[in-house]
Amino acid sequence: MKITDLMIESAMLLDMKATTKEGAIDELITSLEKNNRINDPQLFKEMILKREAQSSTGIGDGIAMPHAKTKAVNEATVVFGHSKKGIDYKALDGQPSYLFFMIAAPEGAADVHLQTLAALSRLLIDHDFVEQIKQAVTAHEVAQLFNEKQAEHDAEEKKEAEAKNAHALKASSEEQFVVAVTACPTGIAHTYMAEDALKKKAKEMGVAIRVETNGSEGAKHVLTKDEIARAAGVIVAADKKVEMARFDGKKVLQTPVSDGIRKPEELINKALHGQAPVYHAEGGGAEESEQVGKESVWSKVYKDLMNGISHMLPFVVGGGILLAISFLFEHLGKDNTIFQMLSAIAGGDTGAFHFLIPILAGFIAMSIGDRPALMPGMVGGFLAASANAGFLGGLAAGFLAGWVIILLKKVFSGLPRTLDGIKPILLYPVLGLLVTGGLMYYILNPIFKWINTGLIGGLNHLGTGNAVLLGVVLGGMMAVDMGGPVNKAAYTFAIGVFTSSGNENGLMMAAVMAGGMVPPIAIALASSLFKHKFTEEERKAGITNYVLGLSFITEGAIPFAAADPLHIIGSSVIGAAIAGGLTQLWNINIPAPHGGIFVVLLGNHPILFLVSIIIGSIVSGLILGLWKKPVKQ
């Protein structure tokens, strides 16, 4: 893709006037509107801000790439802007941004915005080129620089392709050759920045390298079997799962994608000198065991558990909100067709809530034993749910299925390679299901049913003091990491109690919902009452937190917590804990797992529930406002 095909000189801003992130976005959008590239500036800005809410597009090194794909765009465009003083764009490296590339893609333009991001990232990895752009005086000069750099990059790619076709990378006794894979889950640019950093450093070192990218466009420059076989080592710089089985028997260095950008020379040297463990796709050898041993047991268990919870949460949210809506129609009679439809979709024996424990168990198992463990894990989770073994039974099923598959892989590791094909098709599914299902049916389900029944009974008969203490703990946990693992642990516990009671006991749901609503509301209050303690951009974002907090979206507080963790998290935990404790003091029951203000009327004490949130939010807001230092003008 040629970047200058999307850049128009008349839209370029060589001396931006904005001083804030939102001001920069507005200035770039105004340029797009003046050049008739967008038809709805408000919608386009909403989509830009929605993307920024996921993570900042300020990728670091003074560069920002805000982007959106929407029907508000008339024609695919990249508008360039240069701020000579720099703007605090909340970049990933915390430094000011000077160069801006706003990408506007029309709704039916396939992945043009992703391709543009990839193309820009490859060019902007060159610091000398970036400095040349900063020194450019006219729009024509900027366009000319990009044309020259694009031509240079295309020539290098053509040369690399010709070298590959001519078998220039064939094995020789003196050749140094490594392969790499780069991948990132959300930061699209980092995949390609790591690629170019590795290729550039390898060229300086005189090392031949082939880099496969696993970006949002899919896998590009896929490594061949011959290349993997000839490589001295493999670098996997990735923050998401990539296809690893092809590296069986090779020395593989697994590292975050950021290391590919910042430490390319170190990674290449380690790969060349074999300073990495041997990767085994099945069975596991001695070196693999040594590698696993370096990772603590708790961190491995935590990783597997979070894989299950993260896949389960969409079922909780989607099913939970529809379930809450169904309760509103229940008052019209259980024969009401809308109530019956929503109940069938969300709860009961057929809806989303019916899948919670099987999904949890299945993806825990898959994290441990890979794809062969998914089916026995899900069935084990279904057996646990059917036997009223609850979430604890589902957790047990997931870990059991995963380790059963690991055991089976070791048992069958000595089979002839000619029989490899029947392992995933016949042996793992049949024996994995039989062993997991049998152990769940005869041993684990009865045990966890007894535990689950006792736990629910105990919670139903908690004394007021103990109930308040539990509410304080759960409410406070919801504010510790604003949607992270501690937050999820508290929320999952409440979901377990709720589902085990037949979707009736919402006492714990009231505590976690109140605790999760307090942080964003408290930040909104503080930014409204103590305006001199917040920047203009933070005050504007604070207003949106009223809506996010009332909707039980704790994540609205994350940008504030990232910028000032001590004051934001400290004050939020106090208020959230108070709100959670008050819900239990007043015995508030919210029979819906999500929805915030929209499901308040379903509770037994809706006014008291609101009072709990208001008290907790005011306490947190006042602590934050008094504690936080004024913003320096």
XYZ file of C-alpha atoms in Angstrom:
633
model
C 0.000 0.000 0.000
C 1.260 3.476 -0.993
C 0.614 5.920 1.862
C 0.610 9.012 -0.355
C -2.376 7.599 -2.261
C -4.376 8.311 0.907
C -2.680 11.573 1.949
C -3.876 14.891 0.499
C -1.608 17.903 0.801
C -4.501 20.333 1.325
C -5.487 18.512 4.538
C -2.018 18.471 6.111
C -1.472 20.553 9.269
C 2.162 21.651 9.504
C 1.740 23.707 12.680
C -1.009 22.326 14.915
C -2.387 24.707 17.546
C -3.950 22.122 19.878
C -2.507 21.682 23.379
C -4.564 18.673 24.556
C -5.324 15.215 23.227
C -8.985 15.989 22.505
C -7.987 19.307 20.950
C -5.616 17.494 18.584
C -8.358 15.052 17.598
C -10.779 17.942 16.946
C -8.213 19.828 14.850
C -7.486 16.803 12.655
C -11.205 16.026 12.243
C -11.891 19.642 11.224
C -9.289 19.280 8.464
C -10.996 16.109 7.222
C -14.366 17.861 7.199
C -13.030 20.911 5.301
C -11.653 18.604 2.623
C -14.990 16.754 2.315
C -13.488 13.428 3.459
C -16.090 12.856 6.215
C -19.843 13.506 6.281
C -20.562 13.278 10.021
C -17.793 14.780 12.227
C -19.616 13.934 15.457
C -20.012 10.236 14.598
C -16.424 10.048 13.379
C -15.166 11.574 16.632
C -17.252 9.101 18.650
C -15.581 6.214 16.812
C -12.109 7.747 17.297
C -12.716 8.140 21.047
C -14.160 4.613 21.247
C -10.868 3.285 19.843
C -8.851 5.491 22.233
C -10.832 4.052 25.165
C -9.408 0.590 24.360
C -5.807 1.811 24.480
C -4.006 4.957 23.401
C -3.025 5.149 19.733
C -0.078 7.243 20.821
C 2.375 4.442 19.981
C 5.401 6.222 21.427
C 8.537 7.883 20.041
C 6.490 11.055 19.452
C 4.005 9.440 17.059
C 0.204 8.993 17.300
C -2.085 7.170 14.862
C -5.749 7.730 15.794
C -7.991 5.722 13.472
C -11.597 4.761 12.862
C -13.642 2.826 10.328
C -17.183 4.180 9.994
C -19.951 5.195 7.612
C -19.103 8.808 8.494
C -16.119 8.581 6.090
C -16.586 9.432 2.389
C -13.166 8.320 1.184
C -10.197 6.556 2.799
C -7.799 9.276 3.969
C -4.731 9.838 6.125
C -4.527 13.387 7.470
C -1.051 14.376 8.673
C -0.434 16.845 11.495
C 2.724 18.199 13.140
C 2.787 19.809 16.587
C 6.050 21.653 17.076
C 5.643 21.943 20.862
C 4.303 18.430 21.374
C 1.009 17.285 22.908
C 0.354 15.031 25.891
C -1.541 12.342 23.953
C -1.322 9.761 26.780
C 1.149 7.828 24.633
C 2.268 4.346 25.659
C 5.757 5.595 26.555
C 4.401 8.606 28.489
C 6.191 11.083 26.190
C 4.637 13.962 24.169
C 3.455 13.277 20.607
C 4.633 15.483 17.734
C 3.558 13.666 14.552
C -0.084 12.691 13.999
C -1.530 10.427 11.339
C -5.334 10.273 11.596
C -6.659 7.382 9.498
C -10.253 7.613 8.257
C -11.631 4.468 6.599
C -15.128 4.069 5.112
C -17.350 1.307 6.454
C -17.065 -0.961 3.413
C -13.332 -0.561 2.958
C -12.358 -4.049 4.190
C -9.188 -3.701 6.313
C -7.800 -0.527 4.711
C -7.213 1.101 8.122
C -5.259 -1.944 9.342
C -3.192 -2.055 6.156
C -2.517 1.669 6.480
C -1.435 1.268 10.106
C 0.893 -1.540 9.113
C 2.381 0.431 6.208
C 2.900 3.564 8.323
C 4.442 1.573 11.175
C 6.998 0.011 8.842
C 8.098 3.408 7.538
C 8.098 5.277 10.856
C 10.361 2.759 12.595
C 13.245 4.650 10.888
C 14.185 7.460 13.301
C 16.116 9.381 10.618
C 13.015 9.433 8.443
C 10.890 10.666 11.359
C 13.341 13.512 11.965
C 13.177 14.473 8.271
C 9.368 14.714 8.507
C 9.662 16.940 11.589
C 11.951 19.298 9.641
C 9.627 19.487 6.613
C 8.324 23.010 5.935
C 5.654 22.396 3.279
C 2.977 19.759 2.674
C 4.556 18.954 -0.680
C 7.869 18.227 1.059
C 6.116 15.799 3.455
C 4.468 13.967 0.553
C 7.788 13.806 -1.325
C 9.562 12.346 1.710
C 6.912 9.618 2.018
C 7.142 8.824 -1.699
C 10.918 8.441 -1.491
C 10.759 6.332 1.682
C 7.992 4.152 0.226
C 10.049 3.552 -2.916
C 13.079 2.644 -0.793
C 10.998 0.243 1.328
C 9.417 -1.384 -1.740
C 12.841 -1.870 -3.298
C 14.104 -3.587 -0.143
C 11.076 -5.900 -0.067
C 11.543 -6.752 -3.735
C 15.201 -7.473 -3.157
C 14.341 -9.721 -0.204
C 11.748 -11.605 -2.264
C 14.223 -12.068 -5.141
C 16.847 -13.328 -2.702
C 14.394 -15.847 -1.320
C 13.337 -17.027 -4.768
C 16.968 -17.407 -5.776
C 17.546 -19.565 -2.674
C 20.008 -17.014 -1.329
C 19.161 -18.221 2.155
C 20.197 -21.827 1.538
C 22.150 -23.454 4.311
C 25.911 -23.020 4.355
C 28.515 -23.727 6.963
C 29.179 -20.034 7.588
C 25.620 -18.697 7.358
C 23.852 -17.194 10.375
C 20.085 -17.469 10.022
C 17.203 -17.003 12.480
C 13.430 -16.839 12.127
C 10.952 -14.813 14.158
C 7.234 -14.310 14.739
C 5.801 -10.997 15.980
C 2.252 -10.573 17.266
C 0.195 -8.304 19.501
C -3.485 -8.583 20.514
C -4.601 -4.946 20.197
C -1.666 -2.629 19.457
C -1.619 -3.287 15.728
C 1.409 -1.099 15.093
C 3.633 -3.010 17.542
C 3.492 -6.191 15.448
C 5.084 -4.398 12.505
C 7.396 -2.196 14.546
C 8.878 -5.336 16.115
C 9.208 -6.872 12.657
C 11.119 -3.902 11.264
C 13.273 -3.513 14.386
C 14.388 -7.153 14.136
C 15.038 -6.934 10.381
C 16.957 -3.674 10.671
C 19.164 -4.906 13.519
C 19.774 -8.257 11.784
C 20.956 -6.393 8.685
C 23.408 -4.356 10.798
C 24.698 -7.570 12.411
C 25.049 -9.376 9.081
C 22.491 -11.995 10.119
C 19.876 -13.385 7.735
C 16.375 -13.268 9.233
C 12.810 -14.058 8.196
C 9.986 -12.480 10.218
C 6.357 -13.635 10.190
C 3.768 -11.101 11.392
C 0.556 -12.163 13.145
C -1.318 -8.859 13.131
C -4.999 -8.047 12.850
C -4.716 -8.623 9.094
C -3.816 -12.255 9.780
C -0.488 -14.046 9.354
C 1.830 -12.498 6.740
C 5.184 -13.767 5.426
C 4.409 -17.177 6.955
C 7.537 -19.180 7.765
C 8.117 -22.301 5.680
C 9.152 -25.705 7.024
C 12.531 -25.368 5.312
C 13.215 -21.981 6.913
C 12.284 -23.241 10.380
C 14.454 -26.334 9.924
C 17.514 -24.286 8.815
C 17.244 -21.580 11.476
C 19.758 -21.503 14.323
C 16.931 -20.387 16.613
C 13.391 -19.065 16.744
C 12.237 -15.762 18.262
C 8.553 -15.501 19.208
C 7.963 -11.875 20.226
C 4.245 -12.055 20.918
C 1.608 -10.980 23.410
C -0.969 -13.448 22.104
C -1.048 -17.126 21.206
C 0.580 -18.068 17.898
C 0.901 -21.427 16.140
C 3.725 -23.150 18.017
C 3.524 -26.837 17.009
C 5.667 -26.195 13.889
C 8.634 -25.297 16.144
C 8.742 -28.752 17.754
C 12.370 -29.618 18.568
C 13.724 -26.110 17.891
C 15.264 -23.749 20.432
C 12.525 -21.115 20.874
C 12.914 -17.791 22.669
C 9.458 -16.603 23.797
C 9.254 -12.938 24.810
C 6.804 -9.973 24.826
C 6.399 -8.070 21.548
C 7.846 -4.958 23.221
C 11.203 -6.761 23.522
C 11.185 -7.204 19.753
C 11.054 -3.414 19.432
C 13.426 -2.459 22.250
C 15.862 -5.409 22.458
C 16.265 -6.793 18.904
C 20.042 -7.274 19.141
C 19.769 -9.180 22.430
C 17.058 -11.477 21.026
C 18.987 -12.186 17.818
C 22.181 -12.990 19.731
C 20.344 -15.375 22.067
C 18.680 -17.126 19.122
C 22.012 -17.492 17.282
C 23.807 -18.928 20.293
C 21.041 -21.315 21.341
C 20.277 -19.505 24.582
C 16.685 -20.725 24.674
C 14.887 -23.919 25.751
C 13.870 -26.584 23.245
C 10.177 -26.407 22.461
C 8.239 -29.688 22.428
C 4.804 -29.676 20.832
C 3.808 -32.952 22.495
C 4.901 -35.003 25.485
C 7.532 -32.576 26.716
C 11.184 -33.308 27.157
C 13.652 -32.485 29.860
C 14.409 -28.997 28.623
C 10.731 -28.149 28.388
C 10.196 -29.307 31.951
C 13.050 -27.069 33.025
C 11.404 -24.116 31.259
C 8.042 -24.762 32.921
C 9.793 -25.057 36.254
C 10.969 -21.459 35.976
C 7.329 -20.339 35.954
C 5.783 -20.546 39.409
C 2.919 -22.961 39.952
C 0.657 -20.105 41.017
C 1.392 -18.013 37.892
C 0.597 -21.022 35.684
C -2.660 -21.753 37.555
C -3.572 -18.065 37.437
C -2.966 -17.879 33.684
C -5.158 -20.947 33.054
C -7.911 -19.668 35.342
C -8.008 -16.234 33.695
C -8.254 -17.845 30.266
C -11.468 -19.531 31.391
C -12.900 -16.435 33.077
C -12.154 -14.105 30.153
C -14.006 -16.411 27.739
C -16.911 -16.796 30.158
C -17.521 -13.089 30.801
C -19.258 -12.302 27.465
C -21.861 -14.960 28.345
C -22.301 -13.345 31.763
C -22.747 -9.829 30.415
C -24.896 -10.682 27.395
C -27.027 -13.226 29.207
C -27.153 -11.172 32.407
C -28.545 -8.024 30.847
C -31.150 -9.924 28.817
C -32.062 -11.894 31.934
C -32.559 -8.632 33.827
C -34.786 -7.304 31.043
C -36.811 -10.520 31.149
C -37.596 -9.894 34.827
C -39.244 -6.619 33.863
C -41.631 -8.470 31.546
C -42.264 -11.208 34.110
C -44.647 -8.855 35.898
C -46.927 -9.099 32.853
C -47.244 -12.815 33.486
C -45.038 -15.815 32.804
C -47.144 -16.592 29.734
C -45.940 -13.333 28.181
C -44.134 -14.227 24.929
C -41.386 -11.610 25.382
C -40.586 -12.928 28.863
C -40.494 -16.499 27.539
C -38.257 -15.516 24.622
C -35.780 -13.568 26.765
C -35.716 -16.312 29.403
C -34.957 -18.914 26.737
C -32.128 -16.791 25.292
C -30.566 -15.679 28.571
C -31.269 -18.224 31.309
C -32.955 -21.517 32.029
C -31.723 -24.730 30.455
C -31.136 -23.288 26.985
C -29.777 -19.737 27.304
C -26.412 -18.055 27.749
C -26.285 -18.664 31.508
C -26.496 -22.408 30.883
C -23.059 -22.185 29.190
C -21.181 -20.342 31.938
C -19.616 -23.304 33.727
C -18.974 -25.401 30.573
C -17.228 -22.433 28.890
C -15.217 -21.699 32.030
C -14.092 -25.312 32.341
C -13.463 -25.776 28.614
C -11.128 -22.817 28.222
C -9.250 -23.547 31.449
C -8.644 -27.016 30.046
C -7.621 -25.615 26.662
C -5.090 -23.296 28.292
C -3.462 -26.349 29.897
C -3.776 -29.078 27.264
C -4.423 -27.077 24.087
C -7.283 -27.876 21.677
C -7.618 -31.608 22.533
C -8.605 -30.572 26.095
C -11.426 -28.211 25.071
C -14.133 -30.845 24.516
C -13.547 -32.963 27.664
C -13.248 -29.732 29.673
C -16.583 -28.404 28.426
C -18.342 -31.720 29.000
C -16.817 -31.939 32.485
C -18.095 -28.425 33.186
C -21.547 -29.379 31.910
C -21.580 -32.419 34.217
C -20.607 -30.174 37.135
C -23.410 -27.729 36.347
C -25.951 -30.538 35.955
C -24.928 -32.077 39.278
C -25.190 -28.720 41.097
C -21.444 -28.815 41.788
C -21.326 -25.101 40.949
C -18.397 -23.002 39.856
C -16.007 -24.922 42.079
C -16.952 -28.114 40.268
C -16.453 -26.314 36.945
C -12.990 -25.165 37.988
C -12.108 -28.717 39.005
C -13.401 -30.065 35.671
C -11.304 -27.594 33.695
C -8.047 -28.329 35.483
C -8.773 -32.063 35.501
C -9.444 -32.224 31.740
C -6.349 -30.190 30.934
C -4.031 -32.386 32.951
C -5.691 -35.584 31.718
C -4.776 -34.543 28.174
C -1.210 -33.678 29.275
C -0.971 -37.158 30.818
C -2.344 -38.825 27.678
C 0.207 -36.961 25.540
C 2.993 -38.357 27.713
C 1.515 -41.869 27.659
C 1.256 -41.905 23.874
C 4.505 -40.044 23.168
C 6.236 -43.352 22.401
C 3.837 -44.392 19.652
C 5.260 -44.567 16.103
C 4.996 -41.285 14.187
C 2.788 -43.039 11.636
C 0.075 -43.118 14.323
C 0.298 -39.381 15.134
C -2.827 -38.727 13.099
C -5.091 -40.865 15.290
C -4.111 -39.128 18.534
C -6.200 -35.929 18.120
C -8.931 -37.680 16.122
C -9.477 -40.793 18.248
C -7.284 -41.290 21.309
C -7.455 -37.867 22.984
C -11.211 -37.256 22.481
C -12.332 -40.729 23.535
C -9.976 -41.355 26.438
C -9.918 -37.708 27.545
C -13.701 -37.628 27.741
C -13.916 -41.040 29.405
C -11.369 -40.285 32.134
C -12.559 -36.718 32.787
C -16.244 -37.630 32.692
C -15.776 -40.729 34.839
C -13.825 -38.911 37.553
C -16.313 -36.024 37.565
C -19.352 -38.350 37.717
C -18.157 -40.724 40.435
C -15.747 -38.651 42.553
C -15.543 -34.885 42.037
C -19.195 -33.995 41.428
C -20.426 -35.519 44.710
C -17.623 -33.784 46.612
C -18.162 -30.348 45.045
C -21.941 -30.673 45.221
C -21.588 -31.099 48.974
C -19.158 -28.145 49.181
C -21.333 -25.955 46.951
C -24.503 -26.767 48.869
C -22.748 -26.031 52.157
C -21.312 -22.779 50.843
C -24.661 -21.505 49.574
C -26.362 -22.599 52.794
C -23.714 -20.837 54.836
C -24.055 -17.634 52.835
C -27.832 -17.738 53.198
C -27.465 -17.912 56.982
C -24.626 -15.445 57.465
C -24.960 -13.219 60.482
C -25.194 -9.484 59.788
C -21.635 -8.789 60.945
C -20.070 -11.456 58.750
C -22.245 -10.497 55.789
C -21.152 -6.851 56.056
C -17.494 -7.889 56.284
C -17.870 -10.060 53.161
C -19.579 -7.158 51.370
C -16.722 -4.817 52.332
C -14.136 -7.240 50.937
C -16.009 -7.899 47.683
C -16.802 -4.217 47.125
C -13.196 -3.195 47.739
C -11.867 -5.897 45.413
C -13.962 -4.457 42.581
C -11.971 -1.202 42.779
C -8.472 -2.645 43.171
C -7.725 -3.034 39.445
C -10.879 -1.682 37.726
C -11.805 -4.750 35.660
C -8.564 -6.674 36.111
C -8.007 -10.072 37.759
C -8.855 -9.015 41.341
C -12.047 -7.363 40.110
C -12.894 -10.463 38.067
C -12.256 -12.773 41.027
C -14.823 -10.914 43.159
C -17.300 -10.745 40.292
C -16.896 -14.454 39.486
C -17.515 -15.390 43.128
C -20.781 -13.408 43.092
C -21.788 -15.011 39.780
C -21.136 -18.447 41.291
C -23.429 -17.711 44.242
C -26.058 -16.242 41.934
C -26.186 -19.154 39.465
C -26.000 -21.819 42.190
C -29.088 -20.329 43.817
C -31.113 -20.630 40.634
C -30.553 -16.950 39.735
C -32.272 -15.791 42.942
C -29.615 -14.998 45.572
C -28.294 -11.631 44.399
C -26.878 -10.469 47.745
C -23.292 -10.827 46.599
C -24.227 -9.343 43.210
C -25.453 -6.234 45.023
C -22.080 -5.891 46.794
C -19.920 -6.277 43.681
C -22.221 -4.136 41.527
C -22.161 -1.291 44.042
C -18.405 -1.650 44.477
C -17.867 -1.601 40.716
C -20.060 1.460 40.165
C -18.339 3.657 42.760
C -14.901 4.334 41.113
C -16.103 5.998 37.880
C -18.884 7.920 39.666
C -16.431 9.102 42.345
C -13.989 10.310 39.681
C -16.824 12.140 37.911
C -17.833 13.844 41.171
C -14.271 14.798 42.046
C -13.576 16.239 38.575
C -16.787 18.297 38.842
C -16.241 19.586 42.400
C -12.443 20.015 42.373
C -11.876 21.304 38.844
C -8.448 22.775 39.631
C -7.212 19.260 40.452
C -7.897 17.950 36.912
C -6.865 18.941 33.401
C -9.443 20.157 30.882
C -9.308 16.792 29.118
C -9.782 14.901 32.397
C -12.798 17.060 33.310
C -14.428 16.238 29.972
C -13.693 12.530 30.422
C -15.020 12.795 33.984
C -18.465 13.708 32.680
C -18.667 10.472 30.672
C -17.813 8.571 33.858
C -21.215 9.481 35.291
C -22.786 7.389 32.523
C -20.190 4.605 32.715
C -20.485 4.327 36.499
C -24.267 4.231 36.474
C -24.039 1.503 33.803
C -21.693 -0.613 36.012
C -18.714 -0.175 33.684
C -15.826 0.143 36.130
C -13.305 0.325 33.278
C -14.173 4.016 32.817
C -11.835 4.694 35.731
C -8.826 2.937 34.139
C -7.354 5.969 32.259
C -7.418 8.003 35.492
C -5.941 5.116 37.512
C -3.161 4.651 34.964
C -2.204 8.341 35.203
C -2.443 8.583 39.017
C -2.730 5.081 40.531
C -2.085 5.969 44.194
C -4.776 8.622 44.558
C -7.382 7.056 42.235
C -7.147 3.438 43.429
C -6.641 4.368 47.089
C -9.741 6.559 47.268
C -11.818 4.197 45.092
C -11.173 1.125 47.231
C -12.352 2.951 50.375
C -15.629 4.115 48.842
C -16.289 0.816 47.034
C -15.736 -1.154 50.247
C -18.186 1.111 52.111
C -20.803 0.700 49.375
C -20.375 -3.094 49.338
C -20.679 -3.304 53.110
C -23.824 -1.144 53.182
C -25.589 -3.426 50.677
C -25.123 -6.328 53.083
C -26.028 -4.272 56.156
C -29.357 -3.490 54.514
C -29.730 -7.031 53.079
C -30.061 -5.777 49.487
C -30.690 -8.425 46.828
C -30.114 -7.602 43.133
C -31.216 -10.632 41.038
C -29.278 -9.636 37.907
C -25.547 -10.042 37.205
C -25.144 -6.806 35.226
C -26.911 -3.598 34.246
C -26.160 -1.079 37.005
C -28.827 1.612 37.362
C -30.993 -0.135 34.766
C -31.679 -3.140 37.023
C -32.083 -1.279 40.327
C -35.863 -1.672 40.310
C -35.448 -5.450 40.294
C -33.908 -5.315 43.781
C -35.804 -5.716 47.030
C -34.578 -2.316 48.327
C -33.861 -0.147 45.269
C -33.679 3.126 47.217
C -31.219 1.717 49.740
C -29.098 0.304 46.916
C -28.858 3.775 45.372
C -28.065 5.252 48.791
C -25.194 2.733 49.192
C -23.708 3.816 45.873
C -24.198 7.515 46.601
C -22.513 7.284 50.026
C -19.586 5.254 48.683
C -19.149 7.601 45.692
C -19.269 10.762 47.800
C -16.713 9.375 50.277
C -14.362 8.345 47.440
C -14.918 11.589 45.534
C -14.143 13.772 48.557
C -11.043 11.767 49.497
C -9.791 11.984 45.909
C -10.547 15.698 45.586
C -8.845 16.607 48.875
C -5.922 14.215 48.422
C -5.038 14.905 44.781
C -2.616 17.734 44.038
C -3.702 20.734 41.910
C -2.807 20.632 38.236
C 0.114 22.883 37.302
C -1.032 25.427 34.732
